Amino acid sequence: MKGIDKASKLPFYYQLMEQIIDAIESHKLEVDERLPSERELCNNYGLSRSTVRQAFLELEQQGYIYKIHGKGTFVSPKKLNQELLKFYSFTSEMKKMGKVPSSKVLSFEELACDRCLAQKLSTEEGTRVYCFQRLRLADDKPVMIEISYVPVARFAGLTREMLEQNAMYDIFSHKYGVEFTFAEENFQAVMTDDHTAKFLNIKKSLPSLKIERFTFERDSVIEYTVSMARGDQMIYSVRLNK
C-alpha cells in the first residue's frame, strides 16, 4: 500500500481505509488474511493509534474486515449479492456466484398448525405440516439458518433424507410436480439471538437479516419459511424500473 498524503484534504483515516479496500478488492489482501496490527500501521504510515482505530472501525462496520480477540484483524469473506428480480433458490443462486452450496438438516418433524402458523399458511388450525430446519452453507461456511413449513397434504411422503440429498425446490418440482406461481418476501433487520449466533458462528452484537418467504402455487401457500441470514455477508438488491 502507498503512503498517506499528509497534504491532502481527505482525512487520514479515510485515506487508510481506501488503501485497505483497494488492496482487498485487487486481491493483494485475500479472504481471511491477517492485516498489519494497529501498531504496525501507525509506525509504517506515521499515524496516531486513534486514526488507525477509526479506519478499522469503519471497515468492520462496512463488512470488509473482522476481528478475533487476541489474534488480530482479518479480511472478511466477500458478501453474497442476491438480486430480487425473479423467483430464486439459495442453491441455484450460490452456484451462479461460483460458490458451492450445501445444506445440513438440523431437524425434521410433522406437527399440527397452531393459530398463528395456520394464518401464515392460509389454512385451518390443526392442519398437518412438515417442519424442518436447515443450515445453509456457501463453500462450507454458514450464511443462513432457516425453518420451513410445508403442508403434508401437498407433500405426502417428504422425508429428511430427501432434503439431505436434494435441493428442496428440485424435490417440489420433480417429485411433486409443483408449478411455482410467485413468492412474497419480507425483510427485517433484527438482533441476533443465541440460536442464530451459535449456528452462523457470529457474535450476538452483529445484526442479522430476517426473511419471511411465502411461496404460492396458484392461490395456495405451499411453503412458509423464516430465514436468518448473516448481516455481514448477505446483500439483497432490487432494480426499480421507471
Short mmCIF file of C-alpha atoms in Angstrom, two decimals:
data_model
loop_
_atom_site.label_atom_id
_atom_site.label_comp_id
_atom_site.label_asym_id
_atom_site.label_seq_id
_atom_site.Cartn_x
_atom_site.Cartn_y
_atom_site.Cartn_z
CA MET A 1 0.00 0.00 0.00
CA LYS A 2 1.18 3.51 -0.76
CA GLY A 3 1.77 6.17 1.87
CA ILE A 4 -0.61 8.70 3.35
CA ASP A 5 -0.75 12.07 1.59
CA LYS A 6 -0.37 14.47 4.51
CA ALA A 7 -1.12 17.45 2.21
CA SER A 8 -4.48 16.03 1.08
CA LYS A 9 -7.74 17.45 2.38
CA LEU A 10 -9.02 13.88 2.81
CA PRO A 11 -8.92 12.70 6.46
CA PHE A 12 -6.01 10.37 7.23
CA TYR A 13 -8.30 7.57 8.43
CA TYR A 14 -10.26 7.77 5.16
CA GLN A 15 -7.09 7.53 3.08
CA LEU A 16 -6.03 4.44 5.04
CA MET A 17 -9.49 2.93 4.56
CA GLU A 18 -9.36 3.49 0.80
CA GLN A 19 -5.96 1.84 0.54
CA ILE A 20 -7.06 -1.21 2.51
CA ILE A 21 -10.26 -1.53 0.46
CA ASP A 22 -8.25 -1.26 -2.76
CA ALA A 23 -5.86 -3.97 -1.52
CA ILE A 24 -8.81 -6.25 -0.70
CA GLU A 25 -10.66 -5.69 -3.98
CA SER A 26 -7.49 -6.13 -6.05
CA HIS A 27 -6.73 -9.36 -4.13
CA LYS A 28 -3.47 -8.05 -2.71
CA LEU A 29 -5.13 -8.97 0.58
CA GLU A 30 -7.02 -12.28 0.40
CA VAL A 31 -10.02 -13.53 2.38
CA ASP A 32 -9.10 -14.43 5.98
CA GLU A 33 -5.62 -12.91 5.57
CA ARG A 34 -4.37 -11.10 8.64
CA LEU A 35 -3.93 -7.33 8.35
CA PRO A 36 -0.98 -5.48 9.90
CA SER A 37 -1.60 -4.59 13.52
CA GLU A 38 -2.63 -1.11 14.63
CA ARG A 39 0.89 -0.53 15.93
CA GLU A 40 2.46 -1.62 12.65
CA LEU A 41 0.21 0.70 10.64
CA CYS A 42 0.96 3.58 12.99
CA ASN A 43 4.69 3.07 12.56
CA ASN A 44 4.53 2.47 8.80
CA TYR A 45 2.38 5.48 7.97
CA GLY A 46 3.13 7.90 10.78
CA LEU A 47 -0.45 7.82 12.02
CA SER A 48 -1.92 8.04 15.51
CA ARG A 49 -3.49 4.98 17.11
CA SER A 50 -6.89 6.73 17.16
CA THR A 51 -6.70 7.34 13.39
CA VAL A 52 -5.97 3.68 12.65
CA ARG A 53 -8.70 2.54 15.04
CA GLN A 54 -11.23 4.79 13.32
CA ALA A 55 -10.28 3.30 9.93
CA PHE A 56 -10.62 -0.24 11.31
CA LEU A 57 -13.97 0.57 12.90
CA GLU A 58 -15.38 1.91 9.63
CA LEU A 59 -14.01 -1.08 7.67
CA GLU A 60 -15.54 -3.52 10.15
CA GLN A 61 -18.92 -1.79 10.02
CA GLN A 62 -18.84 -1.94 6.21
CA GLY A 63 -18.05 -5.66 6.31
CA TYR A 64 -14.52 -5.54 4.87
CA ILE A 65 -12.74 -6.88 7.95
CA TYR A 66 -13.41 -8.82 11.12
CA LYS A 67 -11.55 -9.10 14.42
CA ILE A 68 -10.65 -12.11 16.53
CA HIS A 69 -9.75 -11.20 20.10
CA GLY A 70 -6.12 -11.95 20.82
CA LYS A 71 -5.33 -12.89 17.22
CA GLY A 72 -5.77 -9.78 15.12
CA THR A 73 -7.79 -8.31 12.27
CA PHE A 74 -8.62 -10.27 9.11
CA VAL A 75 -10.17 -9.78 5.66
CA SER A 76 -13.86 -10.72 5.63
CA PRO A 77 -15.33 -13.16 3.09
CA LYS A 78 -16.87 -11.47 0.07
CA LYS A 79 -20.52 -10.55 0.52
CA LEU A 80 -23.08 -12.59 -1.38
CA ASN A 81 -25.31 -10.38 -3.53
CA GLN A 82 -28.80 -11.69 -4.21
CA GLU A 83 -30.90 -9.85 -6.79
CA LEU A 84 -34.62 -9.92 -6.11
CA LEU A 85 -35.84 -9.62 -9.68
CA LYS A 86 -37.37 -13.06 -10.01
CA PHE A 87 -38.11 -16.29 -8.18
CA TYR A 88 -34.87 -17.77 -6.89
CA SER A 89 -33.49 -20.58 -4.75
CA PHE A 90 -30.48 -20.50 -2.46
CA THR A 91 -28.83 -23.43 -4.24
CA SER A 92 -29.09 -22.01 -7.76
CA GLU A 93 -28.04 -18.51 -6.73
CA MET A 94 -24.92 -19.71 -4.91
CA LYS A 95 -23.90 -21.69 -7.99
CA LYS A 96 -24.29 -18.56 -10.13
CA MET A 97 -21.90 -16.77 -7.79
CA GLY A 98 -19.31 -19.52 -8.15
CA LYS A 99 -19.97 -20.85 -4.65
CA VAL A 100 -20.52 -24.47 -3.67
CA PRO A 101 -23.89 -24.61 -1.85
CA SER A 102 -24.74 -27.21 0.75
CA SER A 103 -27.30 -27.74 3.49
CA LYS A 104 -27.46 -29.53 6.82
CA VAL A 105 -30.88 -30.63 8.02
CA LEU A 106 -30.88 -29.83 11.73
CA SER A 107 -34.39 -31.11 12.49
CA PHE A 108 -37.41 -32.63 10.75
CA GLU A 109 -40.86 -33.34 12.23
CA GLU A 110 -44.56 -33.41 11.48
CA LEU A 111 -46.83 -31.21 13.58
CA ALA A 112 -50.25 -29.58 13.71
CA CYS A 113 -50.61 -25.87 12.91
CA ASP A 114 -51.40 -23.58 15.79
CA ARG A 115 -53.49 -20.50 15.10
CA CYS A 116 -50.53 -18.27 14.19
CA LEU A 117 -48.95 -20.78 11.79
CA ALA A 118 -52.34 -21.55 10.24
CA GLN A 119 -52.75 -17.85 9.43
CA LYS A 120 -49.32 -17.77 7.79
CA LEU A 121 -50.18 -20.74 5.60
CA SER A 122 -53.77 -19.56 4.98
CA THR A 123 -55.10 -22.85 6.27
CA GLU A 124 -57.11 -24.19 9.20
CA GLU A 125 -55.79 -24.63 12.71
CA GLY A 126 -54.71 -28.24 13.23
CA THR A 127 -53.64 -28.78 9.61
CA ARG A 128 -50.67 -31.16 9.48
CA VAL A 129 -47.38 -29.71 8.20
CA TYR A 130 -43.79 -30.81 7.88
CA CYS A 131 -41.47 -28.55 9.84
CA PHE A 132 -37.75 -28.70 9.11
CA GLN A 133 -34.77 -26.56 9.99
CA ARG A 134 -31.73 -26.27 7.71
CA LEU A 135 -28.34 -24.64 7.92
CA ARG A 136 -27.34 -23.19 4.54
CA LEU A 137 -23.67 -23.00 3.64
CA ALA A 138 -21.60 -21.49 0.83
CA ASP A 139 -18.16 -23.05 0.36
CA ASP A 140 -18.74 -24.83 3.70
CA LYS A 141 -19.23 -21.51 5.54
CA PRO A 142 -22.61 -20.96 7.25
CA VAL A 143 -24.50 -17.97 5.88
CA MET A 144 -28.14 -18.66 6.73
CA ILE A 145 -30.33 -20.74 9.01
CA GLU A 146 -33.95 -21.32 8.09
CA ILE A 147 -37.05 -23.09 9.32
CA SER A 148 -39.68 -24.15 6.77
CA TYR A 149 -43.28 -25.30 7.00
CA VAL A 150 -44.98 -27.15 4.13
CA PRO A 151 -48.39 -28.89 4.09
CA VAL A 152 -48.32 -32.66 4.48
CA ALA A 153 -51.33 -32.99 2.16
CA ARG A 154 -49.35 -31.43 -0.73
CA PHE A 155 -46.03 -33.14 0.01
CA ALA A 156 -47.05 -36.51 1.41
CA GLY A 157 -44.06 -38.77 1.98
CA LEU A 158 -41.47 -35.99 2.20
CA THR A 159 -38.53 -37.18 4.32
CA ARG A 160 -35.45 -35.80 5.97
CA GLU A 161 -33.32 -37.98 3.71
CA MET A 162 -34.79 -36.34 0.59
CA LEU A 163 -33.85 -32.89 1.88
CA GLU A 164 -30.36 -34.05 2.78
CA GLN A 165 -29.75 -35.32 -0.74
CA ASN A 166 -31.55 -32.78 -2.96
CA ALA A 167 -32.45 -29.10 -3.16
CA MET A 168 -35.95 -28.50 -1.76
CA TYR A 169 -37.34 -26.79 -4.87
CA ASP A 170 -35.95 -29.57 -7.06
CA ILE A 171 -37.88 -32.07 -4.93
CA PHE A 172 -41.03 -29.97 -5.18
CA SER A 173 -40.74 -29.67 -8.96
CA HIS A 174 -39.56 -33.16 -9.93
CA LYS A 175 -41.28 -35.38 -7.36
CA TYR A 176 -44.43 -33.41 -6.60
CA GLY A 177 -44.97 -31.58 -9.89
CA VAL A 178 -45.20 -28.15 -8.29
CA GLU A 179 -45.68 -25.21 -10.63
CA PHE A 180 -44.46 -22.18 -8.71
CA THR A 181 -46.66 -19.15 -9.30
CA PHE A 182 -44.88 -16.50 -7.23
CA ALA A 183 -43.30 -15.81 -3.86
CA GLU A 184 -43.55 -12.94 -1.41
CA GLU A 185 -40.72 -11.97 0.93
CA ASN A 186 -40.49 -9.63 3.91
CA PHE A 187 -37.11 -8.36 5.16
CA GLN A 188 -36.29 -7.05 8.61
CA ALA A 189 -33.02 -6.27 10.40
CA VAL A 190 -33.09 -7.91 13.84
CA MET A 191 -30.80 -8.51 16.77
CA THR A 192 -29.09 -11.89 16.59
CA ASP A 193 -30.40 -14.44 19.10
CA ASP A 194 -28.37 -17.19 20.80
CA HIS A 195 -29.59 -19.92 18.43
CA THR A 196 -28.67 -17.98 15.29
CA ALA A 197 -25.32 -16.84 16.68
CA LYS A 198 -24.38 -20.43 17.52
CA PHE A 199 -25.09 -21.92 14.10
CA LEU A 200 -23.89 -18.99 11.99
CA ASN A 201 -20.78 -18.62 14.16
CA ILE A 202 -21.26 -14.89 14.70
CA LYS A 203 -21.43 -12.55 17.67
CA LYS A 204 -24.80 -11.54 19.07
CA SER A 205 -23.72 -7.92 18.63
CA LEU A 206 -23.85 -8.40 14.84
CA PRO A 207 -27.36 -7.79 13.41
CA SER A 208 -29.00 -10.48 11.30
CA LEU A 209 -31.43 -10.20 8.43
CA LYS A 210 -34.76 -11.92 8.99
CA ILE A 211 -36.52 -13.05 5.81
CA GLU A 212 -40.07 -14.37 5.69
CA ARG A 213 -40.96 -16.17 2.47
CA PHE A 214 -44.43 -17.24 1.30
CA THR A 215 -44.32 -19.43 -1.80
CA PHE A 216 -47.51 -19.86 -3.83
CA GLU A 217 -48.81 -22.48 -6.22
CA ARG A 218 -51.68 -20.63 -7.85
CA ASP A 219 -53.65 -19.26 -4.86
CA SER A 220 -52.30 -21.70 -2.26
CA VAL A 221 -49.37 -21.14 0.09
CA ILE A 222 -47.22 -24.26 -0.24
CA GLU A 223 -44.23 -23.05 1.77
CA TYR A 224 -43.68 -20.66 4.65
CA THR A 225 -40.02 -20.15 5.57
CA VAL A 226 -38.33 -17.92 8.11
CA SER A 227 -34.63 -17.38 7.41
CA MET A 228 -31.96 -15.67 9.48
CA ALA A 229 -29.05 -14.52 7.31
CA ARG A 230 -25.68 -13.14 8.31
CA GLY A 231 -25.94 -9.37 8.15
CA ASP A 232 -22.27 -9.06 7.29
CA GLN A 233 -22.29 -11.40 4.29
CA MET A 234 -25.68 -11.20 2.56
CA ILE A 235 -26.76 -8.31 0.33
CA TYR A 236 -30.19 -8.23 -1.31
CA SER A 237 -30.70 -5.78 -4.15
CA VAL A 238 -33.70 -4.69 -6.20
CA ARG A 239 -33.68 -2.83 -9.51
CA LEU A 240 -36.51 -0.33 -9.85
CA ASN A 241 -37.55 0.42 -13.42
CA LYS A 242 -39.36 3.60 -14.36
#
